[in-house]
CSV table of C-alpha atoms in Angstrom, one decimal:
chain,number,residue,atom,x,y,z
O,1,MET,CA,-84.3,64.1,-82.4
O,2,ILE,CA,-80.8,62.4,-83.2
O,3,PRO,CA,-80.4,58.9,-81.8
O,4,GLU,CA,-77.8,60.0,-79.5
O,5,GLU,CA,-80.1,62.6,-78.2
O,6,LYS,CA,-83.0,60.3,-77.5
O,7,THR,CA,-80.7,57.9,-75.8
O,8,PHE,CA,-79.5,61.0,-73.7
O,9,ALA,CA,-83.0,62.1,-72.9
O,10,HIS,CA,-83.5,58.3,-71.9
O,11,TRP,CA,-80.9,58.1,-69.4
O,12,TYR,CA,-81.4,61.7,-68.2
O,13,ARG,CA,-85.1,60.6,-67.2
O,14,ARG,CA,-83.7,57.4,-65.4
O,15,ALA,CA,-81.0,59.5,-63.9
O,16,ILE,CA,-83.2,62.2,-62.4
O,17,HIS,CA,-85.5,59.3,-60.9
O,18,ALA,CA,-82.4,58.1,-59.3
O,19,PHE,CA,-81.6,61.4,-58.1
O,20,SER,CA,-84.6,61.9,-56.2
O,21,ALA,CA,-83.5,59.5,-53.5
O,22,ILE,CA,-81.9,62.6,-51.9
O,23,PHE,CA,-85.1,63.7,-50.5
O,24,LEU,CA,-84.3,61.4,-47.6
O,25,VAL,CA,-81.8,64.0,-46.6
O,26,TYR,CA,-84.8,65.7,-44.9
O,27,TYR,CA,-84.7,63.1,-42.1
O,28,ILE,CA,-81.0,63.8,-41.3
O,29,PHE,CA,-81.2,67.5,-40.5
O,30,PRO,CA,-80.9,68.4,-36.6
O,31,ASP,CA,-84.3,68.0,-35.0
O,32,VAL,CA,-84.4,71.6,-33.6
O,33,TYR,CA,-87.9,73.5,-33.3
O,34,TRP,CA,-87.3,76.1,-36.1
O,35,ILE,CA,-85.6,73.7,-38.5
O,36,THR,CA,-88.1,71.2,-38.4
O,37,VAL,CA,-90.7,74.1,-39.2
O,38,THR,CA,-88.0,75.4,-42.0
O,39,LYS,CA,-87.7,72.1,-43.7
O,40,LYS,CA,-91.6,71.4,-43.6
O,41,CYS,CA,-92.0,74.9,-45.1
O,42,VAL,CA,-89.2,73.8,-47.9
O,43,VAL,CA,-91.1,70.7,-48.9
O,44,VAL,CA,-94.3,72.4,-49.1
O,45,LEU,CA,-92.7,75.7,-51.2
O,46,THR,CA,-90.8,73.4,-53.4
O,47,VAL,CA,-93.7,71.4,-54.6
O,48,ALA,CA,-96.0,74.6,-54.9
O,49,VAL,CA,-93.3,76.5,-57.1
O,50,PHE,CA,-93.0,73.4,-59.4
O,51,ALA,CA,-96.9,73.1,-59.5
O,52,VAL,CA,-97.1,76.8,-60.7
O,53,PHE,CA,-94.5,76.2,-63.2
O,54,GLU,CA,-96.2,73.2,-64.5
O,55,VAL,CA,-99.7,75.2,-65.0
O,56,MET,CA,-97.7,77.9,-66.5
O,57,ARG,CA,-96.1,75.2,-69.0
O,58,ILE,CA,-99.3,73.5,-69.7
O,59,ARG,CA,-100.8,76.8,-70.5
O,60,LYS,CA,-98.0,77.6,-72.7
O,61,LEU,CA,-97.4,81.0,-70.7
O,62,ILE,CA,-93.6,80.0,-70.6
O,63,LYS,CA,-91.7,81.1,-73.6
O,64,ASN,CA,-89.9,78.1,-73.9
O,65,HIS,CA,-92.7,75.7,-72.8
O,66,LYS,CA,-90.8,72.3,-74.1
O,67,ILE,CA,-89.1,70.7,-71.3
O,68,PHE,CA,-86.3,68.5,-72.1
O,69,GLY,CA,-87.0,64.8,-71.4
O,70,LEU,CA,-90.8,65.2,-70.8
O,71,ARG,CA,-92.4,62.4,-72.8
O,72,GLU,CA,-95.3,63.2,-75.4
O,73,TYR,CA,-98.5,62.4,-73.2
O,74,GLU,CA,-96.9,64.7,-70.7
O,75,GLU,CA,-97.1,67.8,-72.9
O,76,ASN,CA,-100.8,68.6,-71.6
O,77,ARG,CA,-100.6,67.4,-68.0
O,78,PHE,CA,-98.3,67.6,-65.1
O,79,GLY,CA,-95.0,66.1,-65.6
O,80,SER,CA,-94.5,62.9,-63.6
O,81,TYR,CA,-91.8,64.6,-61.7
O,82,LEU,CA,-94.1,67.0,-60.1
O,83,TYR,CA,-96.2,63.5,-59.2
O,84,PHE,CA,-93.1,62.1,-57.8
O,85,GLY,CA,-92.7,65.3,-55.8
O,86,ILE,CA,-96.0,65.4,-54.4
O,87,GLY,CA,-95.8,61.8,-53.6
O,88,ALA,CA,-92.7,62.3,-51.8
O,89,ALA,CA,-94.1,65.5,-50.1
O,90,ILE,CA,-96.9,63.5,-48.4
O,91,LEU,CA,-94.8,61.1,-47.3
O,92,LEU,CA,-92.3,63.1,-45.8
O,93,LEU,CA,-95.0,65.2,-44.1
O,94,PHE,CA,-97.7,62.6,-42.8
O,95,PHE,CA,-96.0,59.2,-42.8
O,96,PRO,CA,-93.8,57.8,-40.1
O,97,GLN,CA,-90.2,57.5,-41.8
O,98,GLN,CA,-90.3,53.8,-41.3
O,99,ILE,CA,-93.1,53.8,-44.0
O,100,ALA,CA,-91.8,56.9,-46.1
O,101,ILE,CA,-88.1,55.8,-46.5
O,102,PRO,CA,-88.7,52.4,-48.5
O,103,SER,CA,-91.5,53.8,-50.6
O,104,ILE,CA,-89.3,57.2,-51.7
O,105,LEU,CA,-86.3,54.4,-52.1
O,106,GLY,CA,-88.7,52.3,-54.1
O,107,ALA,CA,-90.0,55.1,-56.3
O,108,ALA,CA,-86.4,56.4,-57.0
O,109,PHE,CA,-84.8,52.9,-57.8
O,110,VAL,CA,-87.4,50.3,-58.4
O,111,ASP,CA,-89.6,52.2,-61.1
O,112,PRO,CA,-86.5,52.8,-63.5
O,113,ALA,CA,-85.2,49.3,-62.7
O,114,ILE,CA,-88.6,47.8,-63.8
O,115,GLY,CA,-88.5,50.3,-66.9
O,116,GLU,CA,-85.3,49.2,-68.0
O,117,LEU,CA,-85.8,45.6,-67.9
O,118,ARG,CA,-89.3,45.7,-69.2
O,119,SER,CA,-88.0,46.5,-72.6
O,120,LYS,CA,-84.8,43.9,-72.0
O,121,THR,CA,-86.2,41.0,-70.5
O,122,GLY,CA,-90.2,41.1,-70.5
O,123,LYS,CA,-92.8,42.0,-68.0
O,124,MET,CA,-92.6,39.1,-65.6
O,125,THR,CA,-88.6,39.3,-65.1
O,126,ALA,CA,-89.2,43.0,-64.7
O,127,TYR,CA,-92.1,42.7,-62.0
O,128,THR,CA,-90.2,40.1,-60.2
O,129,VAL,CA,-87.0,41.8,-59.8
O,130,GLY,CA,-89.0,44.9,-58.9
O,131,PHE,CA,-90.9,42.9,-56.4
O,132,THR,CA,-87.6,41.6,-55.0
O,133,LEU,CA,-85.7,44.9,-54.9
O,134,SER,CA,-88.9,46.5,-53.0
O,135,LEU,CA,-88.8,43.5,-50.6
O,136,PHE,CA,-85.3,44.3,-49.9
O,137,PHE,CA,-85.9,48.0,-49.0
O,138,PHE,CA,-88.8,47.4,-46.8
O,139,SER,CA,-87.3,44.2,-45.2
O,140,PHE,CA,-84.0,46.3,-44.2
O,141,THR,CA,-86.5,49.2,-42.8
O,142,TRP,CA,-88.6,46.7,-41.1
O,143,LEU,CA,-85.9,44.4,-39.5
O,144,THR,CA,-86.8,45.5,-35.9
O,145,ALA,CA,-90.5,45.4,-36.2
O,146,PRO,CA,-92.3,43.1,-33.8
O,147,PHE,CA,-93.3,39.5,-35.0
O,148,PRO,CA,-95.2,39.1,-37.1
O,149,PHE,CA,-95.1,42.8,-38.8
O,150,SER,CA,-91.2,42.3,-39.8
O,151,PHE,CA,-92.4,39.7,-42.4
O,152,ILE,CA,-96.0,41.0,-43.3
O,153,ALA,CA,-95.1,44.6,-43.7
O,154,PRO,CA,-92.3,44.3,-46.3
O,155,VAL,CA,-94.6,41.8,-48.5
O,156,ILE,CA,-97.4,44.2,-48.3
O,157,GLY,CA,-95.0,47.2,-49.1
O,158,ALA,CA,-93.2,45.5,-52.0
O,159,PHE,CA,-96.7,44.1,-53.2
O,160,GLY,CA,-98.3,47.9,-53.1
O,161,ALA,CA,-95.2,49.1,-55.1
O,162,VAL,CA,-95.4,46.6,-57.8
O,163,VAL,CA,-99.2,47.2,-58.3
O,164,GLY,CA,-98.6,50.9,-58.4
O,165,GLU,CA,-96.0,50.3,-61.0
O,166,ILE,CA,-98.5,48.2,-63.0
O,167,LYS,CA,-101.8,50.1,-62.7
O,168,LYS,CA,-101.6,53.0,-65.6
O,169,PHE,CA,-103.9,56.0,-65.3
O,170,ARG,CA,-104.0,58.9,-67.7
O,171,TRP,CA,-104.2,61.5,-65.2
O,172,VAL,CA,-102.0,59.8,-62.1
O,173,ASP,CA,-98.6,59.0,-62.6
O,174,ASP,CA,-97.1,55.7,-61.8
O,175,ASP,CA,-94.6,57.9,-59.9
O,176,LEU,CA,-97.2,58.9,-57.5
O,177,LEU,CA,-98.7,55.5,-56.9
O,178,ILE,CA,-95.5,53.5,-56.5
O,179,GLN,CA,-95.3,55.7,-53.4
O,180,LEU,CA,-98.7,56.1,-52.2
O,181,ILE,CA,-100.1,52.4,-52.6
O,182,PRO,CA,-97.4,51.0,-50.2
O,183,ALA,CA,-97.5,53.7,-47.6
O,184,VAL,CA,-101.6,53.8,-47.5
O,185,LEU,CA,-101.8,49.8,-47.2
O,186,LEU,CA,-99.1,50.2,-44.4
O,187,GLY,CA,-100.9,53.4,-42.9
O,188,ILE,CA,-104.0,51.6,-42.7
O,189,LEU,CA,-102.4,48.8,-40.7
O,190,TYR,CA,-100.5,51.3,-38.5
O,191,LEU,CA,-103.9,52.7,-37.8
O,192,LEU,CA,-105.6,49.5,-37.1
O,193,THR,CA,-102.8,48.2,-34.6
O,194,GLY,CA,-102.7,51.5,-33.2
O,195,LEU,CA,-106.4,50.9,-32.2
O,196,LEU,CA,-105.9,47.7,-30.9
O,197,SER,CA,-102.7,48.9,-28.9
O,198,VAL,CA,-100.6,46.5,-30.5
O,199,ALA,CA,-96.9,47.3,-31.4
O,200,PHE,CA,-96.4,47.7,-35.0
O,201,LEU,CA,-93.5,50.2,-36.1
O,202,PRO,CA,-89.9,49.1,-36.1
O,203,SER,CA,-87.3,51.8,-34.5
O,204,GLU,CA,-86.3,54.8,-36.8
O,205,ILE,CA,-83.4,54.2,-39.1
O,206,ILE,CA,-82.4,57.7,-39.9
O,207,HIS,CA,-81.4,59.7,-36.8
O,208,PRO,CA,-81.1,63.4,-37.1
O,209,LEU,CA,-77.5,65.0,-36.7
O,210,PRO,CA,-77.0,66.4,-33.5
O,211,PRO,CA,-77.5,70.2,-33.7
O,212,PRO,CA,-74.3,72.2,-33.2
O,213,PRO,CA,-74.1,74.3,-30.2
O,214,TRP,CA,-74.5,77.5,-32.0
O,215,LEU,CA,-77.6,76.6,-33.6
O,216,VAL,CA,-79.6,75.7,-30.6
S,1,MET,CA,-53.3,91.3,-80.8
S,2,VAL,CA,-52.8,88.7,-78.7
S,3,GLY,CA,-54.9,90.3,-76.2
S,4,VAL,CA,-57.5,90.1,-78.8
S,5,ASN,CA,-57.4,86.8,-79.5
S,6,MET,CA,-57.7,85.9,-75.9
S,7,MET,CA,-60.7,88.0,-75.5
S,8,ARG,CA,-62.4,86.4,-78.6
S,9,LYS,CA,-61.5,82.9,-77.1
S,10,ASN,CA,-62.7,83.8,-73.7
S,11,SER,CA,-66.2,85.4,-75.0
S,12,PHE,CA,-66.7,82.0,-77.1
S,13,LYS,CA,-66.0,79.9,-73.9
S,14,LEU,CA,-68.4,82.4,-72.0
S,15,TYR,CA,-71.1,82.2,-74.8
S,16,GLY,CA,-70.3,78.5,-74.8
S,17,LEU,CA,-71.5,78.2,-71.3
S,18,PHE,CA,-74.7,80.2,-71.9
S,19,SER,CA,-75.7,78.4,-74.7
S,20,LEU,CA,-75.7,75.0,-73.0
S,21,ARG,CA,-79.1,73.6,-72.5
S,22,GLN,CA,-80.8,73.2,-69.1
S,23,GLU,CA,-80.3,69.2,-69.2
S,24,ILE,CA,-76.6,69.6,-69.5
S,25,LEU,CA,-76.4,72.6,-66.9
S,26,LEU,CA,-78.2,69.9,-64.5
S,27,THR,CA,-75.7,67.3,-65.1
S,28,PRO,CA,-73.3,68.1,-62.5
S,29,VAL,CA,-76.2,68.7,-60.1
S,30,ILE,CA,-77.4,65.2,-61.0
S,31,VAL,CA,-74.1,63.6,-60.5
S,32,PHE,CA,-72.6,65.1,-57.7
S,33,THR,CA,-75.6,66.0,-55.3
S,34,PRO,CA,-76.4,62.3,-54.7
S,35,LEU,CA,-72.9,61.5,-54.1
S,36,ILE,CA,-72.6,64.4,-51.5
S,37,VAL,CA,-76.0,63.3,-49.6
S,38,SER,CA,-74.8,59.8,-49.4
S,39,LEU,CA,-71.4,60.8,-47.7
S,40,LEU,CA,-73.6,63.0,-45.2
S,41,PHE,CA,-75.2,59.7,-44.3
S,42,PHE,CA,-72.0,58.0,-44.0
S,43,TYR,CA,-70.6,60.7,-41.9
S,44,ASN,CA,-73.5,60.3,-39.6
S,45,ALA,CA,-73.2,56.6,-39.3
S,46,ILE,CA,-69.3,56.8,-38.8
S,47,TYR,CA,-69.2,59.7,-36.6
S,48,ASN,CA,-72.1,59.3,-34.5
S,49,GLY,CA,-72.6,55.6,-34.7
S,50,PHE,CA,-69.8,53.3,-35.2
S,51,LEU,CA,-67.1,55.4,-33.7
S,52,CYS,CA,-69.4,55.4,-30.5
S,53,GLY,CA,-70.0,51.6,-30.8
S,54,ASN,CA,-73.6,52.6,-31.5
S,55,MET,CA,-75.0,50.0,-34.2
S,56,MET,CA,-78.2,51.7,-34.3
S,57,TYR,CA,-76.6,54.1,-37.1
S,58,LEU,CA,-76.4,51.2,-39.2
S,59,GLY,CA,-79.6,52.5,-41.0
S,60,GLU,CA,-78.0,55.6,-42.2
S,61,PHE,CA,-75.2,53.3,-43.7
S,62,PHE,CA,-77.7,51.3,-45.7
S,63,VAL,CA,-79.5,54.4,-47.1
S,64,GLY,CA,-76.2,56.1,-47.8
S,65,ALA,CA,-75.0,53.1,-49.7
S,66,THR,CA,-78.6,52.8,-51.5
S,67,VAL,CA,-78.4,56.3,-52.6
S,68,MET,CA,-74.8,55.9,-53.8
S,69,PHE,CA,-74.8,52.7,-55.4
S,70,GLY,CA,-78.5,53.3,-57.0
S,71,ASN,CA,-77.3,56.7,-58.7
S,72,LEU,CA,-74.0,55.2,-60.0
S,73,VAL,CA,-76.1,52.5,-61.6
S,74,PHE,CA,-78.2,55.1,-63.6
S,75,THR,CA,-75.5,57.9,-63.7
S,76,ILE,CA,-73.0,56.0,-65.5
S,77,PRO,CA,-75.1,55.0,-68.7
S,78,PHE,CA,-76.2,58.7,-68.2
S,79,LEU,CA,-72.8,60.2,-68.6
S,80,LYS,CA,-72.0,57.8,-71.3
S,81,ALA,CA,-74.8,59.2,-73.3
S,82,PHE,CA,-74.2,62.7,-72.2
S,83,PHE,CA,-70.2,62.5,-73.6
S,84,LYS,CA,-71.7,60.7,-76.7
S,85,LEU,CA,-74.2,63.6,-77.4
S,86,ARG,CA,-71.3,66.1,-76.8
S,87,LYS,CA,-69.0,64.4,-79.5
S,88,LYS,CA,-71.4,64.9,-81.8
């Protein structure tokens, strides 16, 4: 690989990461029964198609099984994009949007930002900036949450996101953990407050587009 | 003769298009889709929210701005690297 191609591959990965923030478009589609069912099916089917593709790639059943931008260690395991997709799908389907939105935004922007800063400014600065950025996403989403959750939830979320980025496992990618750790932590808190009948969630921040008359 | 040259030129253009690799074919998608999605969020915020005096739609505006700005931060160096590679 020539140096220009290496630089391109590097920024290609970063751009794909940021691109994945578009999954949030899920929440803007009109909330009509058949559209709700369709978008849930699209999420599941998309992940299933890429999972099958990845299995075929790993087993070298595809003629050109080398995918541009994949790292060497991803040669014999699922590519990180699939982990991202699985994480985003779990969040979109099973978590309230107040937890899912900042988690997905964090994975889309905090992960590449930390990756860039880690090599340029060192780990400490990178994780501090990552924490701050993640705190910003959670704070905005949880602005209308009842006190003290408007303060506690963003800190827990940002902490979870940074832990998800720091912790490295061979078979589980950080793209999955950076989304799921904050979501699971806040999800547990949500269930506990639910059991105690305490208001926890803020109001929704994305409202579906009103369905056009011909669609209903 | 002119016709033959034209055909040859066009066939090279077509061959050039199909010989592009997956990452190069995906470039317009990576660049333009987030912009379109963020414009959709802005539309919802402005048309259904701000114009009706409803500030509940501030969230859409925030998400749209984040998607647009965040993508620009990573797309600009990506495009620079892309054009540098194409020059080579």
